[in-house]
CSV table of N, CA and C in Angstrom, one decimal:
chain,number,residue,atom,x,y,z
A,1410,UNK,N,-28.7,14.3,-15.6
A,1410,UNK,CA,-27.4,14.0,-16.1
A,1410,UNK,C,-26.5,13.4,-15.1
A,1411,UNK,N,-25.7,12.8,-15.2
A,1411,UNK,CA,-24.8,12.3,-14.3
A,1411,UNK,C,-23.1,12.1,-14.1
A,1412,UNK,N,-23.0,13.9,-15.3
A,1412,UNK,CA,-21.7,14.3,-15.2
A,1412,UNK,C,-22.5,15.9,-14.4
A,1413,UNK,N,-21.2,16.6,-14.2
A,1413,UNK,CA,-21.3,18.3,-13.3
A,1413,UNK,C,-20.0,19.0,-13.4
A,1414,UNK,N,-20.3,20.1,-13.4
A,1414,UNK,CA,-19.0,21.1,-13.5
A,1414,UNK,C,-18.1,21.2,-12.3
A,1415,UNK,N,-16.9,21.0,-12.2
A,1415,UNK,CA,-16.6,21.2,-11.0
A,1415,UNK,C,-15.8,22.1,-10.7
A,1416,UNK,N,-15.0,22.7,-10.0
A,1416,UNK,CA,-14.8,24.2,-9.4
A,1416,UNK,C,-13.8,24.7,-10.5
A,1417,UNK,N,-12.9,23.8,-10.7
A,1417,UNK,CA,-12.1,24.3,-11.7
A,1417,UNK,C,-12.7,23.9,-13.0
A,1418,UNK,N,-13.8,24.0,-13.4
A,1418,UNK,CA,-14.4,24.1,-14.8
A,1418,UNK,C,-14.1,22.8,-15.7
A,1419,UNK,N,-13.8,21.7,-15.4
A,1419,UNK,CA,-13.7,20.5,-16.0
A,1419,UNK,C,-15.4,19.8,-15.6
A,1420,UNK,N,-15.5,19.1,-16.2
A,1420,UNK,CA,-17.1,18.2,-16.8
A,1420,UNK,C,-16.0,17.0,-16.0
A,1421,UNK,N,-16.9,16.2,-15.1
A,1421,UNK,CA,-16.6,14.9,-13.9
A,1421,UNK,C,-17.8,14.1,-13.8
A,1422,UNK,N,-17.8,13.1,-13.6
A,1422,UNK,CA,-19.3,12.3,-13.2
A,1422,UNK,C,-19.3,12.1,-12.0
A,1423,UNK,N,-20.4,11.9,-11.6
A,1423,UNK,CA,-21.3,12.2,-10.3
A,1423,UNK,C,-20.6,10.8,-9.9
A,1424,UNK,N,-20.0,11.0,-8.6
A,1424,UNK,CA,-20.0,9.9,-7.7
A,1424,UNK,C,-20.6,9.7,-6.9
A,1425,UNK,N,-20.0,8.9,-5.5
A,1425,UNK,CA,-20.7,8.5,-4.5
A,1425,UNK,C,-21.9,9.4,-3.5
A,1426,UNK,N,-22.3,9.0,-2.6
A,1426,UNK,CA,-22.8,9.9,-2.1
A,1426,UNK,C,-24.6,10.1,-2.4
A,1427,UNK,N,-24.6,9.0,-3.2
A,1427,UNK,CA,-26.1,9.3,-3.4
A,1427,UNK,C,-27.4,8.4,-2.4
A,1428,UNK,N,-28.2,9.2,-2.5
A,1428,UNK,CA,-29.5,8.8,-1.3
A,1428,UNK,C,-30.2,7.2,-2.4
A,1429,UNK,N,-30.0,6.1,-1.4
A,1429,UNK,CA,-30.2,5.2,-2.2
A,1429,UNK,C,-31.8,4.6,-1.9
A,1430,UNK,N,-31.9,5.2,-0.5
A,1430,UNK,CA,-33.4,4.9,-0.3
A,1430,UNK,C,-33.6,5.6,1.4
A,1431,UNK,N,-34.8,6.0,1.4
A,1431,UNK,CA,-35.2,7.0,2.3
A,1431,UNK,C,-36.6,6.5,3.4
A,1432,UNK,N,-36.4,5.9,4.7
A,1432,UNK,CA,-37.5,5.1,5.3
A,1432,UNK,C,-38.0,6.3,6.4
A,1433,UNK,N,-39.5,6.5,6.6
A,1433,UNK,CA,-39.1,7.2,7.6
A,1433,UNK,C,-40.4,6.4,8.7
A,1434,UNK,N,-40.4,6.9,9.9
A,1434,UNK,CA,-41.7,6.5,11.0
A,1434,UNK,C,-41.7,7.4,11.9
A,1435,UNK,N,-42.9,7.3,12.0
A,1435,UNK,CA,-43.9,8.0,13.5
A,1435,UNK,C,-44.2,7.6,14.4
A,1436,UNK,N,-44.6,8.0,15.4
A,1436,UNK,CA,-45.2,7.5,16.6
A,1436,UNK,C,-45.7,8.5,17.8
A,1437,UNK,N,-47.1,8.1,17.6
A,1437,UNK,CA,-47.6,8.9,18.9
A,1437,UNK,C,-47.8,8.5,20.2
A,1438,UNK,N,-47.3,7.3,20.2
A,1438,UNK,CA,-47.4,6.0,21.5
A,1438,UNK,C,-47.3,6.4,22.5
A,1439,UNK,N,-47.5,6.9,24.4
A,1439,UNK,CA,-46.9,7.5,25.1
A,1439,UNK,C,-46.6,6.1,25.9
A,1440,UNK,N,-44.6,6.5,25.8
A,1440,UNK,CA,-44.1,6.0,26.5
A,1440,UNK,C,-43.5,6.3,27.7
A,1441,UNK,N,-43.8,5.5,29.2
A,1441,UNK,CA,-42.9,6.1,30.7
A,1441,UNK,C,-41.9,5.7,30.7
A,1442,UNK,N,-40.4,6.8,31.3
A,1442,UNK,CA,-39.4,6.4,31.5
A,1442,UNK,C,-38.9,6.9,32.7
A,1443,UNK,N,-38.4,5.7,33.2
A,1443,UNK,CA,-37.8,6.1,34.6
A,1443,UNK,C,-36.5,5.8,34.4
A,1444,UNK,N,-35.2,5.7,35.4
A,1444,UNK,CA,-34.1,5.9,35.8
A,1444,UNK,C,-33.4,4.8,36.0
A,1445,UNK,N,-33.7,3.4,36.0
A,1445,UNK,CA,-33.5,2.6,36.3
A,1445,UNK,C,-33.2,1.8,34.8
A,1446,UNK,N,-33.6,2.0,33.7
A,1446,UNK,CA,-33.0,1.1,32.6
A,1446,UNK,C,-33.3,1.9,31.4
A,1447,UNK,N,-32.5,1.8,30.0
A,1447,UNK,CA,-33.3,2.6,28.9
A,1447,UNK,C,-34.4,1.6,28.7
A,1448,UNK,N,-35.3,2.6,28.3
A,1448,UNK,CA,-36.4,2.0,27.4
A,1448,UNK,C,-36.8,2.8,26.4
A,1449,UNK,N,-36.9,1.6,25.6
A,1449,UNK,CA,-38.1,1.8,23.9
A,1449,UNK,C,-38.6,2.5,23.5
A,1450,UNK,N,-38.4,3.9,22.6
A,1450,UNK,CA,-39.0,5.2,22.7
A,1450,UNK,C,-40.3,4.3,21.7
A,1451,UNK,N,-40.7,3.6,20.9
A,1451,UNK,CA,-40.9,3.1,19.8
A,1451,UNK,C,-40.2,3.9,18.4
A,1452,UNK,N,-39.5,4.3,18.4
A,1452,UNK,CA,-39.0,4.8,17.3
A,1452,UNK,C,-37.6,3.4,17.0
A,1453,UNK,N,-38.3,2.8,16.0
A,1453,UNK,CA,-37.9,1.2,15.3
A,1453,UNK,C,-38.0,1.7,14.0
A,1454,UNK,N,-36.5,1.4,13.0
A,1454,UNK,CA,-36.7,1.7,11.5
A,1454,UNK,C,-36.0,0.5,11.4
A,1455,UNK,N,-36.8,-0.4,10.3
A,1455,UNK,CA,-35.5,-1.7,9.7
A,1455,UNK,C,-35.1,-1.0,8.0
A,1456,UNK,N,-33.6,-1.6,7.8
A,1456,UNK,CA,-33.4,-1.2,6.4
A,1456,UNK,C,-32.2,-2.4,5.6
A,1457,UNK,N,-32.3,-2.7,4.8
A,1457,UNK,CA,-31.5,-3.4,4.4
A,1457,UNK,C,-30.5,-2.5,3.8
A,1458,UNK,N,-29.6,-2.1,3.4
A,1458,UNK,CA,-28.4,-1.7,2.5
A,1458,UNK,C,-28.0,-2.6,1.3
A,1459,UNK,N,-28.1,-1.6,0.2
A,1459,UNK,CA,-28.0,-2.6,-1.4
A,1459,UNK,C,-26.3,-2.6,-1.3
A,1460,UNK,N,-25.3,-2.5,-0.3
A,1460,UNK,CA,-23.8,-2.8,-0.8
A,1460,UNK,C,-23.4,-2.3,0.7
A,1461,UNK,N,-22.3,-3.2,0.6
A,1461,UNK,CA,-21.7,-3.1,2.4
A,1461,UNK,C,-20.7,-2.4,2.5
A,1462,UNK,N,-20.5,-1.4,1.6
A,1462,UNK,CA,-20.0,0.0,1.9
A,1462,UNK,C,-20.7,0.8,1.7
A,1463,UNK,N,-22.2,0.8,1.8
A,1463,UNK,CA,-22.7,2.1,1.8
A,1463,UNK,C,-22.8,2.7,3.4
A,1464,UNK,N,-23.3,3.5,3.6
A,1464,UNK,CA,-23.8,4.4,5.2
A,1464,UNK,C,-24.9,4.5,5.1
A,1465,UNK,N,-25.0,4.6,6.9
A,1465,UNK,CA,-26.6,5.0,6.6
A,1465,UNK,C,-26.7,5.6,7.9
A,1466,UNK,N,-27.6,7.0,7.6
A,1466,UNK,CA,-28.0,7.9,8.2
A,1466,UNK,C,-29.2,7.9,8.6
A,1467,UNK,N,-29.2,8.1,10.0
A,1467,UNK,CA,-30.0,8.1,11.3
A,1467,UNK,C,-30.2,9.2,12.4
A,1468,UNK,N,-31.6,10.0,11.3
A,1468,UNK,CA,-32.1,11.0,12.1
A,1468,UNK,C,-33.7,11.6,12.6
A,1469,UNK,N,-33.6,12.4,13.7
A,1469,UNK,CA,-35.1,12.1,13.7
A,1469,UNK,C,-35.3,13.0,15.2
A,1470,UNK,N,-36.3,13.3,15.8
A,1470,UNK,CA,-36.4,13.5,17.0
A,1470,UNK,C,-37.3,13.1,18.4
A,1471,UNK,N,-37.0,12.9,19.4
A,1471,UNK,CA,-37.8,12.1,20.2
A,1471,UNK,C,-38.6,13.6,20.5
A,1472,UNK,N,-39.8,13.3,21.2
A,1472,UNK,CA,-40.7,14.3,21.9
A,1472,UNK,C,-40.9,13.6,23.8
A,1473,UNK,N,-40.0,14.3,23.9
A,1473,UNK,CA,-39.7,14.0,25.7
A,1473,UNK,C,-40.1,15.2,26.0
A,1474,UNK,N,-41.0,15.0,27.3
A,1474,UNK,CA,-41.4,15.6,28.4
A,1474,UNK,C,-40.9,15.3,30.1
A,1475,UNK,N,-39.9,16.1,30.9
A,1475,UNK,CA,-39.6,15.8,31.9
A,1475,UNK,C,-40.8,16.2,33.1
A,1476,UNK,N,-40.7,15.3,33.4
A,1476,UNK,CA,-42.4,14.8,34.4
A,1476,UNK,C,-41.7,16.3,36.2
A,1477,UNK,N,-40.6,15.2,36.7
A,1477,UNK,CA,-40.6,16.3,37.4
A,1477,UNK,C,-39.2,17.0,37.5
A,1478,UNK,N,-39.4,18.4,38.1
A,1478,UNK,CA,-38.0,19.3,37.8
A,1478,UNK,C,-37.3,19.6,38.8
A,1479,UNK,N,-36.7,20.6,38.7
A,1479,UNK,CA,-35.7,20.6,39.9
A,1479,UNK,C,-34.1,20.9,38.9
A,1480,UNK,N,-32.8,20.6,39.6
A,1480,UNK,CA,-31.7,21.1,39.0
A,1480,UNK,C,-31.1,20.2,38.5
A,1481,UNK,N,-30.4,20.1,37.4
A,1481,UNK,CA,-29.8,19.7,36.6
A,1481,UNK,C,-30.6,18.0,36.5
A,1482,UNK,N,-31.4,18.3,36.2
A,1482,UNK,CA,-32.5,17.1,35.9
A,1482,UNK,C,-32.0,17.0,34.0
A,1483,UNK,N,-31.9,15.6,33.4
A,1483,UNK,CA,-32.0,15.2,32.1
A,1483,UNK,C,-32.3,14.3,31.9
A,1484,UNK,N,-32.2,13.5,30.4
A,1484,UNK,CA,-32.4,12.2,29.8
A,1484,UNK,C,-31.1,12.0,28.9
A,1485,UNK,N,-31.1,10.6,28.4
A,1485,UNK,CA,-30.1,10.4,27.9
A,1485,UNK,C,-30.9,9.7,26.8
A,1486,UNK,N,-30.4,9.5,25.5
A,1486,UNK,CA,-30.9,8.5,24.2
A,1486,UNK,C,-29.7,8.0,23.9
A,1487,UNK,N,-29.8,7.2,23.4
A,1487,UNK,CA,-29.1,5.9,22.8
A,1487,UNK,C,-29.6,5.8,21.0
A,1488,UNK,N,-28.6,5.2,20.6
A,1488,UNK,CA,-29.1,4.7,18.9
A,1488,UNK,C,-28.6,3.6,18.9
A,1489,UNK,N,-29.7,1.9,18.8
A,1489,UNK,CA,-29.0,0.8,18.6
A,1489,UNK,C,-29.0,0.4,17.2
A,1490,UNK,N,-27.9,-0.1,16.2
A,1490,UNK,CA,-28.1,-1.2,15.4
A,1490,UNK,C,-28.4,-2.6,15.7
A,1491,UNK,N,-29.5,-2.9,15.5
A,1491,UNK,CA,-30.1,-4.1,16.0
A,1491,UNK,C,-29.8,-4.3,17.4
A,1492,UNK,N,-28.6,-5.0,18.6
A,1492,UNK,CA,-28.6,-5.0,19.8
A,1492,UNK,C,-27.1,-4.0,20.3
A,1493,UNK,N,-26.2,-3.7,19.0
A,1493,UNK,CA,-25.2,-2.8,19.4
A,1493,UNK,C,-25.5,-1.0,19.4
A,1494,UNK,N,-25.1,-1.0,20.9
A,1494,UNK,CA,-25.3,0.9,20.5
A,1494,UNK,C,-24.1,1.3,20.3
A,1495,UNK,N,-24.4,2.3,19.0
A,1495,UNK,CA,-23.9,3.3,17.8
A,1495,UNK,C,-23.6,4.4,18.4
A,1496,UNK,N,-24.6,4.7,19.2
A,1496,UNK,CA,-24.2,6.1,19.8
A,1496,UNK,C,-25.5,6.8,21.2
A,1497,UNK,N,-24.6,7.7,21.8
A,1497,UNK,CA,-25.2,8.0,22.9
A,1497,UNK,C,-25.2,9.3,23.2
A,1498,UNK,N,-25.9,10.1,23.7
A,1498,UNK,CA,-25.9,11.5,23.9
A,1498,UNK,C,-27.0,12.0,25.0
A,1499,UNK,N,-26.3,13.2,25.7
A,1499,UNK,CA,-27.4,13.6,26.6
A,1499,UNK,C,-28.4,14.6,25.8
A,1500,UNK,N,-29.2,14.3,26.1
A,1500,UNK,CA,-30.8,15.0,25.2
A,1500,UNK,C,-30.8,16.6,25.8
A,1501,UNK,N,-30.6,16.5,26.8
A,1501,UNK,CA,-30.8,18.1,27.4
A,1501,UNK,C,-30.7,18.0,28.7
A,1502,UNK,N,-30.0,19.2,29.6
A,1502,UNK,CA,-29.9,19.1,30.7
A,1502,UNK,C,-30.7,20.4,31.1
A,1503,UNK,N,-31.5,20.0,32.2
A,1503,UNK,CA,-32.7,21.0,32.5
A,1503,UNK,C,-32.6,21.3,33.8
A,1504,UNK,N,-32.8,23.1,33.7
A,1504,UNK,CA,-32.0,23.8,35.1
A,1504,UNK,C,-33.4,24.4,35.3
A,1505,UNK,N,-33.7,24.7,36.4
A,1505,UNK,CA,-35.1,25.6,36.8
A,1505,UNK,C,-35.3,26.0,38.1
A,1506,UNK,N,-36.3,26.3,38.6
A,1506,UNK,CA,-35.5,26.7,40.2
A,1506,UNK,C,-36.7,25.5,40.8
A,1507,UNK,N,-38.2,25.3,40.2
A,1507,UNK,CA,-39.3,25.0,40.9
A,1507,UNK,C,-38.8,23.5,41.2
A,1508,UNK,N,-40.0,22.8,41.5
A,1508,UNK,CA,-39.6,21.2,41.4
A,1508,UNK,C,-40.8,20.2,41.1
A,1509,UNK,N,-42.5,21.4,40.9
A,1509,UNK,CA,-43.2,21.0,40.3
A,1509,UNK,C,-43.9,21.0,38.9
A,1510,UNK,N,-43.1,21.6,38.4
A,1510,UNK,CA,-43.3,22.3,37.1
A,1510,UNK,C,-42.5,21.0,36.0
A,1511,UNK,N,-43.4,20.6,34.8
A,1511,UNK,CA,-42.9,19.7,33.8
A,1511,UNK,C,-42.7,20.8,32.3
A,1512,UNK,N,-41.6,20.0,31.6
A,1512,UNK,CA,-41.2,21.2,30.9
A,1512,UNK,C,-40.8,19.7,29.6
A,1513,UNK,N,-41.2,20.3,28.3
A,1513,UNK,CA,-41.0,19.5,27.2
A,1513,UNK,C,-39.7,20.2,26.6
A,1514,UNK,N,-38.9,18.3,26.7
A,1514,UNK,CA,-37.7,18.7,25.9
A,1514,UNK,C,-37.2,17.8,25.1
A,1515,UNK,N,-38.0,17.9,23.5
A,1515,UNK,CA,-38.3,17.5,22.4
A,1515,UNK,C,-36.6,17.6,22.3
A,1516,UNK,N,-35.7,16.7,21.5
A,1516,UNK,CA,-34.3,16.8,20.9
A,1516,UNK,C,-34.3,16.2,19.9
A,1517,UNK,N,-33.7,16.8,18.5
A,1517,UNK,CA,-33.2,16.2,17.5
A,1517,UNK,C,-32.0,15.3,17.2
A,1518,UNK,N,-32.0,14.5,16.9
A,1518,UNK,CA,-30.8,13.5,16.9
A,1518,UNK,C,-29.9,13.0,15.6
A,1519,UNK,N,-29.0,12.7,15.2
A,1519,UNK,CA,-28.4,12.8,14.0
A,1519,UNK,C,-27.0,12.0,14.1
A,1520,UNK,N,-27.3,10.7,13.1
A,1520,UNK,CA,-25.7,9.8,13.5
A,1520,UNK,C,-25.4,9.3,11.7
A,1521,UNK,N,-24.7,9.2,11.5
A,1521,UNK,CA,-23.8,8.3,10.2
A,1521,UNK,C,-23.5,6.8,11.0
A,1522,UNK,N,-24.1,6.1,9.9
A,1522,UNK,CA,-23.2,4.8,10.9
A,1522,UNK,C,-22.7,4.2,9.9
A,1523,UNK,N,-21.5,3.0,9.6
A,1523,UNK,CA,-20.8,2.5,8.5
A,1523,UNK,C,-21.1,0.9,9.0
A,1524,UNK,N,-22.5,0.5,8.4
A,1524,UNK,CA,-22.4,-1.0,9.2
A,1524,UNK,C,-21.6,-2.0,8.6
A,1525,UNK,N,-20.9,-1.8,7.5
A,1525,UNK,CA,-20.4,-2.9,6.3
A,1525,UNK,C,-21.2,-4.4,6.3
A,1526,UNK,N,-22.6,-4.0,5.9
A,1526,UNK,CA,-23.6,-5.2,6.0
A,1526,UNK,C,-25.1,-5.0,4.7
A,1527,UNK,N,-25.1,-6.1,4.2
A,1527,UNK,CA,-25.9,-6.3,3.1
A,1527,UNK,C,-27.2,-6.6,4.0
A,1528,UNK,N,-26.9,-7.3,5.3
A,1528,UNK,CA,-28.5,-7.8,5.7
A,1528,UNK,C,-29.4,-6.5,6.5
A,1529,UNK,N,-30.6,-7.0,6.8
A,1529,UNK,CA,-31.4,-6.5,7.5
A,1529,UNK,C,-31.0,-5.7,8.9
A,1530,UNK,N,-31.0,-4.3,8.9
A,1530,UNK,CA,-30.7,-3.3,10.1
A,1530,UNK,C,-31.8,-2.9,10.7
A,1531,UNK,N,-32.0,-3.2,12.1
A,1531,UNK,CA,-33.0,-2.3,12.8
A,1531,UNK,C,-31.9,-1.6,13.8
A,1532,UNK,N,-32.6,-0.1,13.7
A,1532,UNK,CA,-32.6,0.9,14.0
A,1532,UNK,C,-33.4,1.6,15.1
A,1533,UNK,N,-33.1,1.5,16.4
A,1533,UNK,CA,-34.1,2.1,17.5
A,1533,UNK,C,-33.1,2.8,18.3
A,1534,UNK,N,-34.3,3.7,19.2
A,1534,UNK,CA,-33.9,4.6,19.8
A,1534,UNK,C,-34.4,4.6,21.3
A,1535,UNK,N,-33.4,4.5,22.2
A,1535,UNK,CA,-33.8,4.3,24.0
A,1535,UNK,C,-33.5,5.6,24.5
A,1536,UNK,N,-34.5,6.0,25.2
A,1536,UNK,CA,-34.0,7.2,26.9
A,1536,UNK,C,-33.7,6.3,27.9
A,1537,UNK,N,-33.3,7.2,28.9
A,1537,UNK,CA,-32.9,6.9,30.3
A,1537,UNK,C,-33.4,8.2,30.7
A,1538,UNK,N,-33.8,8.5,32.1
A,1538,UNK,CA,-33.8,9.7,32.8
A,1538,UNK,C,-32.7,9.1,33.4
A,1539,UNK,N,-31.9,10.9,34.2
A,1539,UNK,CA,-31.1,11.1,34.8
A,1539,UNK,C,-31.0,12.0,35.7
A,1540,UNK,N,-30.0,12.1,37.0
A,1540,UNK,CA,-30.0,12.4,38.0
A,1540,UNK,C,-31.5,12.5,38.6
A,1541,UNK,N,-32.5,11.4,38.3
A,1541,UNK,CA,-33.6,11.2,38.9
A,1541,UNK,C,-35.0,11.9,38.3
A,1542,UNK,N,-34.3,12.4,37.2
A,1542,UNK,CA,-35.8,12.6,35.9
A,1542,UNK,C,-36.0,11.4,35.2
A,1543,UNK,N,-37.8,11.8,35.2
A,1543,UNK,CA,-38.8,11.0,34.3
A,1543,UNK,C,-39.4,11.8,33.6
A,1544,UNK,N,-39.6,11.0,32.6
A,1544,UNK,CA,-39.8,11.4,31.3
A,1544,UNK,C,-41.0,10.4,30.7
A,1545,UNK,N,-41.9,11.0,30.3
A,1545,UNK,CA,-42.7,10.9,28.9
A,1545,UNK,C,-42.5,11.4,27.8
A,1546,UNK,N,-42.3,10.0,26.9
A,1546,UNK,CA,-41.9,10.7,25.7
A,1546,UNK,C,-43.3,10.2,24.8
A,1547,UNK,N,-43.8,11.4,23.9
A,1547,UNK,CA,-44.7,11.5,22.9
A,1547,UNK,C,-46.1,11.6,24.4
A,1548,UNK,N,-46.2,12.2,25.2
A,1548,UNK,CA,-47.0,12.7,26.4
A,1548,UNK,C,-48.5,13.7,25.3
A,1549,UNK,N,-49.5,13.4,25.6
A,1549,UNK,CA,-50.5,13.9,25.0
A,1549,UNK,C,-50.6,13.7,23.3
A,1550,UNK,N,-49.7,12.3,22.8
A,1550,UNK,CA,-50.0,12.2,21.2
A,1550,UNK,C,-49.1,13.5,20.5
A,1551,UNK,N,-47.6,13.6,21.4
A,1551,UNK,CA,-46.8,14.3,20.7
A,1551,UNK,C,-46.1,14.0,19.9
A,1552,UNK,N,-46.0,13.3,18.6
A,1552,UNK,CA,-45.1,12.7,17.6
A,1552,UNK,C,-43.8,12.8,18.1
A,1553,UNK,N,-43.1,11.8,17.7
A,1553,UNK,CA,-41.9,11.6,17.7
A,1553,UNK,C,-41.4,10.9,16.2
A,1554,UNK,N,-40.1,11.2,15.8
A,1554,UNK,CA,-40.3,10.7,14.0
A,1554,UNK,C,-38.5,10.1,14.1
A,1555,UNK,N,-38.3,9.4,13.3
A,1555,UNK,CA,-37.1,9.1,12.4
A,1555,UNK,C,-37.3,8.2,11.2
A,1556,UNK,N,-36.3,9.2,10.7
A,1556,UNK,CA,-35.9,8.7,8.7
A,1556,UNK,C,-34.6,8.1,9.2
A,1557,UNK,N,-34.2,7.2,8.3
A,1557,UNK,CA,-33.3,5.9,7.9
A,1557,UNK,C,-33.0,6.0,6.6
A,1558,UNK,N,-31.9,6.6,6.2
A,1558,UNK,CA,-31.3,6.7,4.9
A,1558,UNK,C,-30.3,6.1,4.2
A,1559,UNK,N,-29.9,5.3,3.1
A,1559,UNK,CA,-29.2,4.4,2.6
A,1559,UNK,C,-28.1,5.3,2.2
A,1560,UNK,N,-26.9,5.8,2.2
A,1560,UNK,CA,-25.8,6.5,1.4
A,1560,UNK,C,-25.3,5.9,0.7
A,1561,UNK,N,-25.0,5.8,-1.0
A,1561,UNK,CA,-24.2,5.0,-1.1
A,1561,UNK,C,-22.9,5.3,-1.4
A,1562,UNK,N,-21.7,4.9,-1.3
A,1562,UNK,CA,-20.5,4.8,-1.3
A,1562,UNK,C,-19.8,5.8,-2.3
C-alpha cells in the first residue's frame, strides 16, 4: 500500500525516500599501496539516477592489511564521483609497539552524495598509506564490497 499511519493517527502517503535501485560489487584483486599517491582499490560502481534530485548512497568496505607497523602507522580512502572526490576519511590509525608484525584493518565506509545529475556516475574508492604505511588491500583473496544506491527524493 502506499498510504501509513502516522504518529498522530492520520492515514498519509508514502513519500520520498524510497530505494530506487540497489548495485552492489566485489573484489578479490590484491592491490599494493604505498605512500606516494592514492590508488585504485578496484572497488568501481557505475549508476545512472532516474531524477536529478534523487541521492545516492555509497557504502561498502575495503579489506586493508597494513604490511609494516610501528606507531601511529594508517591509510586514508577517498570516495570519487567519476574524477571529483566526495569524501575522505582516515581508515584507522594503528598503534603497536613491534615494527614487524602486519595487522588487518578491514574499515567500513558510508557517504550520501546529492549529484543533481541524470547521467552516468562512477563511484570508486582510493587508499593512501600514511605516516609511511603500506597496505594491501584484499591480501590473500580478502573481499572487499560496495553497494550503490539510488534514493529518491
Amino acid at each position: 500500500s502506499s498510504n501509513f499511519l502516522r504518529g498522530d493517527n492520520a492515514w498519509a502517503s508514502a513519500g520520498g525516500g524510497k530505494v530506487n535501485q540497489v548495485l552492489f560489487m566485489t573484489t578479490t584483486t590484491e592491490v599494493s599501496v604505498g605512500t606516494s599517491a592514492y590508488t585504485d582499490t578496484g572497488l568501481t560502481q557505475a549508476i545512472t539516477p532516474s531524477a536529478s534530485d534523487s541521492r545516492v548512497l555509497i557504502m561498502g568496505m575495503v579489506a586493508g592489511q597494513l604490511l609494516n607497523g610501528g606507531v601511529d602507522k594508517a591509510y586514508t580512502a577517498k570516495i570519487l564521483r567519476d574524477t571529483t572526490e566526495i569524501e575522505t576519511q582516515i581508515i584507522e590509525r594503528y598503534m603497536k609497539h613491534g615494527s614487524d608484525l602486519a595487522e588487518r584493518l578491514s574499515q567500513f565506509f558510508c557517504f550520501v552524495d546529492s549529484p543533481s545529475s541524470t547521467s552516468e556516475l562512477v563511484y570508486k574508492v582510493q587508499v593512501i598509506g600514511q605516516n609511511g604505511g603500506t597496505i594491501k588491500v584484499c591480501l590473500e583473496s580478502q573481499p572487499s564490497n560496495m553497494t550503490v544506491m539510488e534514493i529518491l527524493a
